[in-house]
mmCIF file of N, CA and C in Angstrom:
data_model
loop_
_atom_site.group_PDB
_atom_site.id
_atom_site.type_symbol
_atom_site.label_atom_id
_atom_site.label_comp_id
_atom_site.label_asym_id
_atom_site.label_seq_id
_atom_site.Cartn_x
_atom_site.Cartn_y
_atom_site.Cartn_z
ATOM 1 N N UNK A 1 -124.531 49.687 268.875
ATOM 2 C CA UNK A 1 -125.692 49.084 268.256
ATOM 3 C C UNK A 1 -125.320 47.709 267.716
ATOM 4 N N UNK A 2 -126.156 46.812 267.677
ATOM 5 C CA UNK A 2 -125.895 45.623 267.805
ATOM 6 C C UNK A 2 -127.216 45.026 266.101
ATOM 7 N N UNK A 3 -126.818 44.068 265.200
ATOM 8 C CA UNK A 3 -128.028 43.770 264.908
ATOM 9 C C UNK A 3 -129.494 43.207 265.288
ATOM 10 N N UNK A 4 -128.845 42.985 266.780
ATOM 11 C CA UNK A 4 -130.399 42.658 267.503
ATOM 12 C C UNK A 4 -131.156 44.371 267.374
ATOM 13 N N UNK A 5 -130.581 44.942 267.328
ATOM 14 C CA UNK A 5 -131.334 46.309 267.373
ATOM 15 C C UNK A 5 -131.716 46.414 266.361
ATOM 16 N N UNK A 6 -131.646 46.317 265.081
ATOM 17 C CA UNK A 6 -131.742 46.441 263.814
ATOM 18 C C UNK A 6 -133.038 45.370 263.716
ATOM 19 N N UNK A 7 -133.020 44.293 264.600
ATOM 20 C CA UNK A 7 -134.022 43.239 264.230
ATOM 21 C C UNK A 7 -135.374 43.767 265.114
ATOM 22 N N UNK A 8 -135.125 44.487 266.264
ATOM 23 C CA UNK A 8 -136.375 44.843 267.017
ATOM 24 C C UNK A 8 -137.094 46.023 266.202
ATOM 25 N N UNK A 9 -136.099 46.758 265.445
ATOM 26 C CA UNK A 9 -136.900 48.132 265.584
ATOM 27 C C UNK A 9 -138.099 48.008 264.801
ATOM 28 N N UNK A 10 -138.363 46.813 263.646
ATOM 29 C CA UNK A 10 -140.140 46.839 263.582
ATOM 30 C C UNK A 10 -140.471 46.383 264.904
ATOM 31 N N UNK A 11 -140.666 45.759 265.944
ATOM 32 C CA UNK A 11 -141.075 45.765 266.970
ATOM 33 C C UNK A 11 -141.602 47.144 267.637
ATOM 34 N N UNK A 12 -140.593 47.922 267.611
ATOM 35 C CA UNK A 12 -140.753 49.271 268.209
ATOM 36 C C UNK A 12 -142.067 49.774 267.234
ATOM 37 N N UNK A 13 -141.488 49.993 266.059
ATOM 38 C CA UNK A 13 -142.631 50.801 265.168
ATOM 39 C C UNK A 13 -143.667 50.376 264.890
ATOM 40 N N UNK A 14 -144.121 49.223 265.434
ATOM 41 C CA UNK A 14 -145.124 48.403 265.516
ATOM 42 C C UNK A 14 -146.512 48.972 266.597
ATOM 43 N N UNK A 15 -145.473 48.851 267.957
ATOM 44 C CA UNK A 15 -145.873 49.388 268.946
ATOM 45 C C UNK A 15 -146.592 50.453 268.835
ATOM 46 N N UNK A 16 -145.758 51.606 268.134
ATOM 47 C CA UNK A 16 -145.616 52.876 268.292
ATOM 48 C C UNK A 16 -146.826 52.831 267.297
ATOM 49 N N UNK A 17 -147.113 52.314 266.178
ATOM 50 C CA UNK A 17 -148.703 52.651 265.349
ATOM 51 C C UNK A 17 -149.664 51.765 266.283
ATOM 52 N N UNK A 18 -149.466 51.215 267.277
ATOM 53 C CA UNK A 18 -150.636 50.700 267.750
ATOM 54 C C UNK A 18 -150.986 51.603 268.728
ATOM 55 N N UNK A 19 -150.151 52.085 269.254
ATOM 56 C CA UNK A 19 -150.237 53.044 270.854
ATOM 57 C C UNK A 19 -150.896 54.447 269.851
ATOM 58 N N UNK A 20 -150.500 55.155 268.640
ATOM 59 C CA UNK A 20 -150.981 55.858 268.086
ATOM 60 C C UNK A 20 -152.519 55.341 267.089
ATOM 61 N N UNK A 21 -152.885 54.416 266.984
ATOM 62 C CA UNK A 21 -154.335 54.091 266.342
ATOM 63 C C UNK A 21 -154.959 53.823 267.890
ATOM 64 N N UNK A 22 -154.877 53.676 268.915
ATOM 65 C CA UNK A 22 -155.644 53.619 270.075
ATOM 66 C C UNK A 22 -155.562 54.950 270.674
ATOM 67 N N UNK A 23 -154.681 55.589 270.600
ATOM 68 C CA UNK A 23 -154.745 57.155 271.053
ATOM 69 C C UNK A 23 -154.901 58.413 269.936
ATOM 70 N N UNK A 24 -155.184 59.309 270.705
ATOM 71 C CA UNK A 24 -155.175 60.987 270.343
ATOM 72 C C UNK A 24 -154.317 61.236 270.493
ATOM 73 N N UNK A 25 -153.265 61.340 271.370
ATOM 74 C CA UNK A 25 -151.930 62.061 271.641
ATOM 75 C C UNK A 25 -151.096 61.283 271.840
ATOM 76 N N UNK A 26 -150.702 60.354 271.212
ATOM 77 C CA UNK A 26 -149.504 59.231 271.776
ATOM 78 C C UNK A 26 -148.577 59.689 271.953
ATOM 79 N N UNK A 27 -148.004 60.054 273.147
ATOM 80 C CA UNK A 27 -147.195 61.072 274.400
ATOM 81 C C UNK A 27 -146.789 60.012 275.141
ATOM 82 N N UNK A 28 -147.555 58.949 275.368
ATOM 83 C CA UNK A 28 -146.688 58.329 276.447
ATOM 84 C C UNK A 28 -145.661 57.707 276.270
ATOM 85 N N UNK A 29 -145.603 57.471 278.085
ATOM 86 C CA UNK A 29 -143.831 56.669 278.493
ATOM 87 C C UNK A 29 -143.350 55.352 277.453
ATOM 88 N N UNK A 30 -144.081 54.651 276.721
ATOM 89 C CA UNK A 30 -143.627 53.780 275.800
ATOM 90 C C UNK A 30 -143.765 54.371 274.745
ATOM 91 N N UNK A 31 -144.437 55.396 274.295
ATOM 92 C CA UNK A 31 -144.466 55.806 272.846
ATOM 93 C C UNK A 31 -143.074 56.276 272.927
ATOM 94 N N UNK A 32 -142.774 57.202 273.582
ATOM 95 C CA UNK A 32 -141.307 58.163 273.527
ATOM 96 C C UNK A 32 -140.163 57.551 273.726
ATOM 97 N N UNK A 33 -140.681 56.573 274.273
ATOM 98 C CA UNK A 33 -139.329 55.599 274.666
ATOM 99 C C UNK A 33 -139.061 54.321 273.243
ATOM 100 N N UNK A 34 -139.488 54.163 273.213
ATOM 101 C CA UNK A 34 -140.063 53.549 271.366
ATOM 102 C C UNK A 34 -139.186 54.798 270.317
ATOM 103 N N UNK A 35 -139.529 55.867 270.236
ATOM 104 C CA UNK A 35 -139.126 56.784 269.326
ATOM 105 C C UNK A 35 -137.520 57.078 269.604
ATOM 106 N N UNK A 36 -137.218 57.227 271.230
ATOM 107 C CA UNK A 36 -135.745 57.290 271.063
ATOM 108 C C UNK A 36 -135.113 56.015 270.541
ATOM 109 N N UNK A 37 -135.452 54.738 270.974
ATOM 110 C CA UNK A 37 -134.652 53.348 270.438
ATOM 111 C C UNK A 37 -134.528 53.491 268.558
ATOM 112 N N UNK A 38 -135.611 54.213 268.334
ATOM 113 C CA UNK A 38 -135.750 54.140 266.988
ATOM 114 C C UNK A 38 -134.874 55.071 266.447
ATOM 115 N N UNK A 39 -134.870 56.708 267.308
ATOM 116 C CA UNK A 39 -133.785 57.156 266.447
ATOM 117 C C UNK A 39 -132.525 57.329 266.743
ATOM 118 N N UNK A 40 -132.547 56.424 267.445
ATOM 119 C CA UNK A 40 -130.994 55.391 267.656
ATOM 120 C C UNK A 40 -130.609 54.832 266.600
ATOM 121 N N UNK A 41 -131.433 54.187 266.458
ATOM 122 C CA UNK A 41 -131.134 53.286 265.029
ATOM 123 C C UNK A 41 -131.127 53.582 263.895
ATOM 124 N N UNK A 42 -131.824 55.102 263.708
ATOM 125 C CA UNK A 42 -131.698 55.771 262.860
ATOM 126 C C UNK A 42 -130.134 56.224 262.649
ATOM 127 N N UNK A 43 -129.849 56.566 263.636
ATOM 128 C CA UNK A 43 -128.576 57.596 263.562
ATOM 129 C C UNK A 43 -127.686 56.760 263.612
ATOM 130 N N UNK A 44 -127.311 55.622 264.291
ATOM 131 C CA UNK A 44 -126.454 54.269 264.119
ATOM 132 C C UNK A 44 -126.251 54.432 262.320
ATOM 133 N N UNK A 45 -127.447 53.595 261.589
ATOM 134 C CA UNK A 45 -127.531 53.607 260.338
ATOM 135 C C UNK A 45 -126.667 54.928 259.792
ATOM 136 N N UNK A 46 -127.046 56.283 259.509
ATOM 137 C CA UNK A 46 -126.622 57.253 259.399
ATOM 138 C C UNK A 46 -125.244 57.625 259.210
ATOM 139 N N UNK A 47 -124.555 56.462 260.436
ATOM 140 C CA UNK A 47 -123.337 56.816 260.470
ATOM 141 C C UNK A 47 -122.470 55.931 259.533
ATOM 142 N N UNK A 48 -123.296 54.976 259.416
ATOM 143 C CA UNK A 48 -122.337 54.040 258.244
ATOM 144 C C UNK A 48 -121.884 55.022 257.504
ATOM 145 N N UNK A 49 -120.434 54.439 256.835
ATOM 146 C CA UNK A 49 -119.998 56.086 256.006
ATOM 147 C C UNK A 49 -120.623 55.387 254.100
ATOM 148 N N UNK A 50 -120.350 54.135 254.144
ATOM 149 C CA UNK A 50 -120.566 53.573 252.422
ATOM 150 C C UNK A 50 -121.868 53.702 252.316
ATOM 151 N N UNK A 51 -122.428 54.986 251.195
ATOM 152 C CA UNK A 51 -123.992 55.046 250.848
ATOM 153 C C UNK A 51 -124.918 53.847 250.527
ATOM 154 N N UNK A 52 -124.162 52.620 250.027
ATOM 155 C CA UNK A 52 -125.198 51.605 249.078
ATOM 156 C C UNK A 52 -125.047 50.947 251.076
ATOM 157 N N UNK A 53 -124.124 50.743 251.754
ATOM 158 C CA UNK A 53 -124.410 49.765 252.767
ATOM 159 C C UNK A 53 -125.633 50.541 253.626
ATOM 160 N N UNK A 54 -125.203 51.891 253.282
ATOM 161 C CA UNK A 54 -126.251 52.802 254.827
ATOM 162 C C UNK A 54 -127.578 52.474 253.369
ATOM 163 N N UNK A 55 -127.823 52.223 252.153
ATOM 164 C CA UNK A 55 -129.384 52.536 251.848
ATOM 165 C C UNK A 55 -129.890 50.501 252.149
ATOM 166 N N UNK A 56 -128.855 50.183 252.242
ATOM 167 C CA UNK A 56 -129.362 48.398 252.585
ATOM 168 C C UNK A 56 -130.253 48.296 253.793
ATOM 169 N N UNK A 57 -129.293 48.758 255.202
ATOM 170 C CA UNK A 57 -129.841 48.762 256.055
ATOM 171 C C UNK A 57 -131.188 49.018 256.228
ATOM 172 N N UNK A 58 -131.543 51.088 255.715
ATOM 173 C CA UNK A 58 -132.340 51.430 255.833
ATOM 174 C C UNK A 58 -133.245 50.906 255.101
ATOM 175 N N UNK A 59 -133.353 50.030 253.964
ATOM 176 C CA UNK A 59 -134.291 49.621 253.620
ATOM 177 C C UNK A 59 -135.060 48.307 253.757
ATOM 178 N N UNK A 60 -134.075 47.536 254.286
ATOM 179 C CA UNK A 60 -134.056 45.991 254.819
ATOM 180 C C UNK A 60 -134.951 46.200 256.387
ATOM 181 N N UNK A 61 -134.154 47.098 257.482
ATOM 182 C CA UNK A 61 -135.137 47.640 258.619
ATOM 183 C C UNK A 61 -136.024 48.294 258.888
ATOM 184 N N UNK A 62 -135.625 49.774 258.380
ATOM 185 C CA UNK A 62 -136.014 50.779 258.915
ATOM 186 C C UNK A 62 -137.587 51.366 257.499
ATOM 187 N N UNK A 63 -137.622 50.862 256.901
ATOM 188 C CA UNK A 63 -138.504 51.609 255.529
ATOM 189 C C UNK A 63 -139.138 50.144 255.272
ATOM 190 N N UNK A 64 -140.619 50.855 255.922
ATOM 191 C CA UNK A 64 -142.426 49.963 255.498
ATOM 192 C C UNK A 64 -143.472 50.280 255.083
ATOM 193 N N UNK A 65 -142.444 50.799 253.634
ATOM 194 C CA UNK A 65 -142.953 51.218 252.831
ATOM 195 C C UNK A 65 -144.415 50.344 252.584
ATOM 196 N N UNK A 66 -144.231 48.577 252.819
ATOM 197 C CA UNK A 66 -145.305 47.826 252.664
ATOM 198 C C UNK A 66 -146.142 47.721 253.605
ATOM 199 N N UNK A 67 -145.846 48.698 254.527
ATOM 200 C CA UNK A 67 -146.264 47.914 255.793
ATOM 201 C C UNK A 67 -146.031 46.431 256.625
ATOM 202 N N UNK A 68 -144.831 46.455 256.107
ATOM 203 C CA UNK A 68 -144.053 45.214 256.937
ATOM 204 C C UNK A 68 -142.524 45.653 256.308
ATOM 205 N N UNK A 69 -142.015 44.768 256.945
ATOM 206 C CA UNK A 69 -140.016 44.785 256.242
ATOM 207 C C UNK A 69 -140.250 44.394 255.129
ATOM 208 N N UNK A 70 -139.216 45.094 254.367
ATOM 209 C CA UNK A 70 -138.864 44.959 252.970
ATOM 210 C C UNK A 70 -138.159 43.477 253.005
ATOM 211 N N UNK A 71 -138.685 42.494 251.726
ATOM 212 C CA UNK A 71 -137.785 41.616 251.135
ATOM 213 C C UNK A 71 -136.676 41.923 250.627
ATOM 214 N N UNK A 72 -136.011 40.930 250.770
ATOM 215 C CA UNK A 72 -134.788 41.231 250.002
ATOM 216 C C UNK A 72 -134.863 41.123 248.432
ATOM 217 N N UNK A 73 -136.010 40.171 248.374
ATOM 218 C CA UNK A 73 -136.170 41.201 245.928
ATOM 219 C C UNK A 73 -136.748 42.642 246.361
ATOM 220 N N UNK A 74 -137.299 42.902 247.276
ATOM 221 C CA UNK A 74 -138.007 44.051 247.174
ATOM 222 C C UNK A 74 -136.722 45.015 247.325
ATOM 223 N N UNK A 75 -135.895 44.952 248.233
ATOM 224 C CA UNK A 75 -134.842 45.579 248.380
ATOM 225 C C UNK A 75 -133.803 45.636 247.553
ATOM 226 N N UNK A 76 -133.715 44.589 246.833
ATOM 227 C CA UNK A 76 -132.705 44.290 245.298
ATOM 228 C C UNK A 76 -133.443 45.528 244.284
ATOM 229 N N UNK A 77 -134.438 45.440 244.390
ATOM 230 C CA UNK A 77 -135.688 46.587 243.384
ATOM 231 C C UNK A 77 -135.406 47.520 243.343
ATOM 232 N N UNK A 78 -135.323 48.124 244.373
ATOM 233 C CA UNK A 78 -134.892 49.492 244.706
ATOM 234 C C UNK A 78 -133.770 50.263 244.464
ATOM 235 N N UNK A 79 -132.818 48.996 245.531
ATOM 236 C CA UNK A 79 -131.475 49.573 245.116
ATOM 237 C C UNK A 79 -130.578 49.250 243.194
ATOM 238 N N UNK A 80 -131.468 48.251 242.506
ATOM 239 C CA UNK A 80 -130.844 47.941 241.597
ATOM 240 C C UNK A 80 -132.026 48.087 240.322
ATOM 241 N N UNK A 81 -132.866 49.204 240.278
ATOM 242 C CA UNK A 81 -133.918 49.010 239.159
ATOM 243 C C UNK A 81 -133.726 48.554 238.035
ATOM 244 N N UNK A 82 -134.289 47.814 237.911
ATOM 245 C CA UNK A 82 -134.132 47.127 236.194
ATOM 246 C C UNK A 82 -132.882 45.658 236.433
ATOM 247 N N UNK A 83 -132.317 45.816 237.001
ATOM 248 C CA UNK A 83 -131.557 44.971 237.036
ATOM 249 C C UNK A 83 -131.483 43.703 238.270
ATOM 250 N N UNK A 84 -130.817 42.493 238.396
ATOM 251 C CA UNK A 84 -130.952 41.807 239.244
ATOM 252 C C UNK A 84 -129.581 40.968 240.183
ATOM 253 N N UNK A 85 -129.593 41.609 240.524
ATOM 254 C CA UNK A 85 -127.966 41.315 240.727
ATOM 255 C C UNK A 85 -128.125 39.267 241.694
ATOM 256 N N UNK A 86 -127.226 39.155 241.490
ATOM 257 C CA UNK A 86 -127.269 37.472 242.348
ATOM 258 C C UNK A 86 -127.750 37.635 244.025
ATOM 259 N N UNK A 87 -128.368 36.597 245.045
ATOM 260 C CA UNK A 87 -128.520 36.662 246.498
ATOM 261 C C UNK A 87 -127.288 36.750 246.403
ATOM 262 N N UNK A 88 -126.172 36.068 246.132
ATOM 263 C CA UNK A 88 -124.666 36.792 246.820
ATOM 264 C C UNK A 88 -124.229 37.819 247.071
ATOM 265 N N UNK A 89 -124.365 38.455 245.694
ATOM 266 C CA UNK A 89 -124.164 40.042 245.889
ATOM 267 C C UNK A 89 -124.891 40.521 247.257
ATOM 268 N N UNK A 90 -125.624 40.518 247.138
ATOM 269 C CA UNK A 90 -126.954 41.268 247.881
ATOM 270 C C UNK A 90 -126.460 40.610 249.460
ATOM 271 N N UNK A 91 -126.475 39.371 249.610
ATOM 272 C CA UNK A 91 -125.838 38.825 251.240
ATOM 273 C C UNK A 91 -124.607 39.302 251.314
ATOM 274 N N UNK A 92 -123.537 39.612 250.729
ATOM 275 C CA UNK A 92 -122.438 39.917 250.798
ATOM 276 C C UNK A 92 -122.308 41.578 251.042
ATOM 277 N N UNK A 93 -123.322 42.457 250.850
ATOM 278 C CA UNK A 93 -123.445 43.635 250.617
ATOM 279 C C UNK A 93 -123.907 44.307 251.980
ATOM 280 N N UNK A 94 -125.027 43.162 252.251
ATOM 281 C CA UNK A 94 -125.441 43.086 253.987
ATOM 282 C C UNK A 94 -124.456 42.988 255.142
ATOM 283 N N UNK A 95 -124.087 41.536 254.582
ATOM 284 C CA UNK A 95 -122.960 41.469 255.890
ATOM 285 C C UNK A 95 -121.749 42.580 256.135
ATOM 286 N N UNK A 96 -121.587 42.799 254.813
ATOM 287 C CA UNK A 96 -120.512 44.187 255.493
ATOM 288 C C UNK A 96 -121.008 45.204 256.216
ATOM 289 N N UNK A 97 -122.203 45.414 255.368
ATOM 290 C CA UNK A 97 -123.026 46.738 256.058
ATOM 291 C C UNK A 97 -123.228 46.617 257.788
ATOM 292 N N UNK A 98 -123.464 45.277 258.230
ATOM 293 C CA UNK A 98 -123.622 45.179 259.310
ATOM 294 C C UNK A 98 -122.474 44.796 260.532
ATOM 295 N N UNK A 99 -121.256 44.579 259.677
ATOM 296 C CA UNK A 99 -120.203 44.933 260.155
ATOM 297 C C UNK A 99 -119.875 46.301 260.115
ATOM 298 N N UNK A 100 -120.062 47.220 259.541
ATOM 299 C CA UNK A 100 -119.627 48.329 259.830
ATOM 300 C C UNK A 100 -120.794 49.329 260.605
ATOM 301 N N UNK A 101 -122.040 48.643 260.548
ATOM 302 C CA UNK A 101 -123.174 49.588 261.186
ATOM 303 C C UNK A 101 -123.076 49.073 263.117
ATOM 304 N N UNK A 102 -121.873 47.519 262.863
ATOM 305 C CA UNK A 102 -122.111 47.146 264.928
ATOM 306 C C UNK A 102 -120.550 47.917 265.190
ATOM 307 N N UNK A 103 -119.783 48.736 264.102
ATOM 308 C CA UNK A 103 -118.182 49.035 264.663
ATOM 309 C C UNK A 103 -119.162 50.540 265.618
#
């Protein structure tokens, strides 16, 4: 897994609520094929072994909650309530994560 994968998968889940608000049974060959890329990336993520890098990821990509990607204050929010840690921290916290989410 690569972070280009990490950057498509709203792409995918994008798809995948449009193919499901135009359908009844979204079954098809791009819906399913959409859902495996996704829980690819799920399970990629997953495997990171450091909890704060695997909840970055998942919350920076994979969790819309807003219905779009999380910001990074929005993501500082979460992982740091009440508190605000510096963009360094927070870029520095990423880039490892994503070194160890492309090993």
């Amino acid at each position: 897994m690569t972070r280009q994968d990490l950057e498509q998968y709203e792409r995918f889940w994008r798809a995948n609520r449009s193919i499901a608000d135009r359908l009844d049974e979204p079954e098809g060959s791009d819906y399913r094929a959409n859902r495996r890329f996704m829980r690819a990336v799920e399970r990629a993520i997953a495997r990171v072994e450091d909890p704060l890098e695997r909840e970055v990821l998942r919350l920076r990509y994979t969790d819309f909650r807003y219905d779009r990607r999380m910001t990074w204050p929005e993501v500082t929010a979460q992982l740091y309530p009440g508190r605000q840690p510096d963009r360094k921290t927070m870029y520095r916290l990423h880039r490892s994560a994503l070194r160890h989410f492309e090993e």
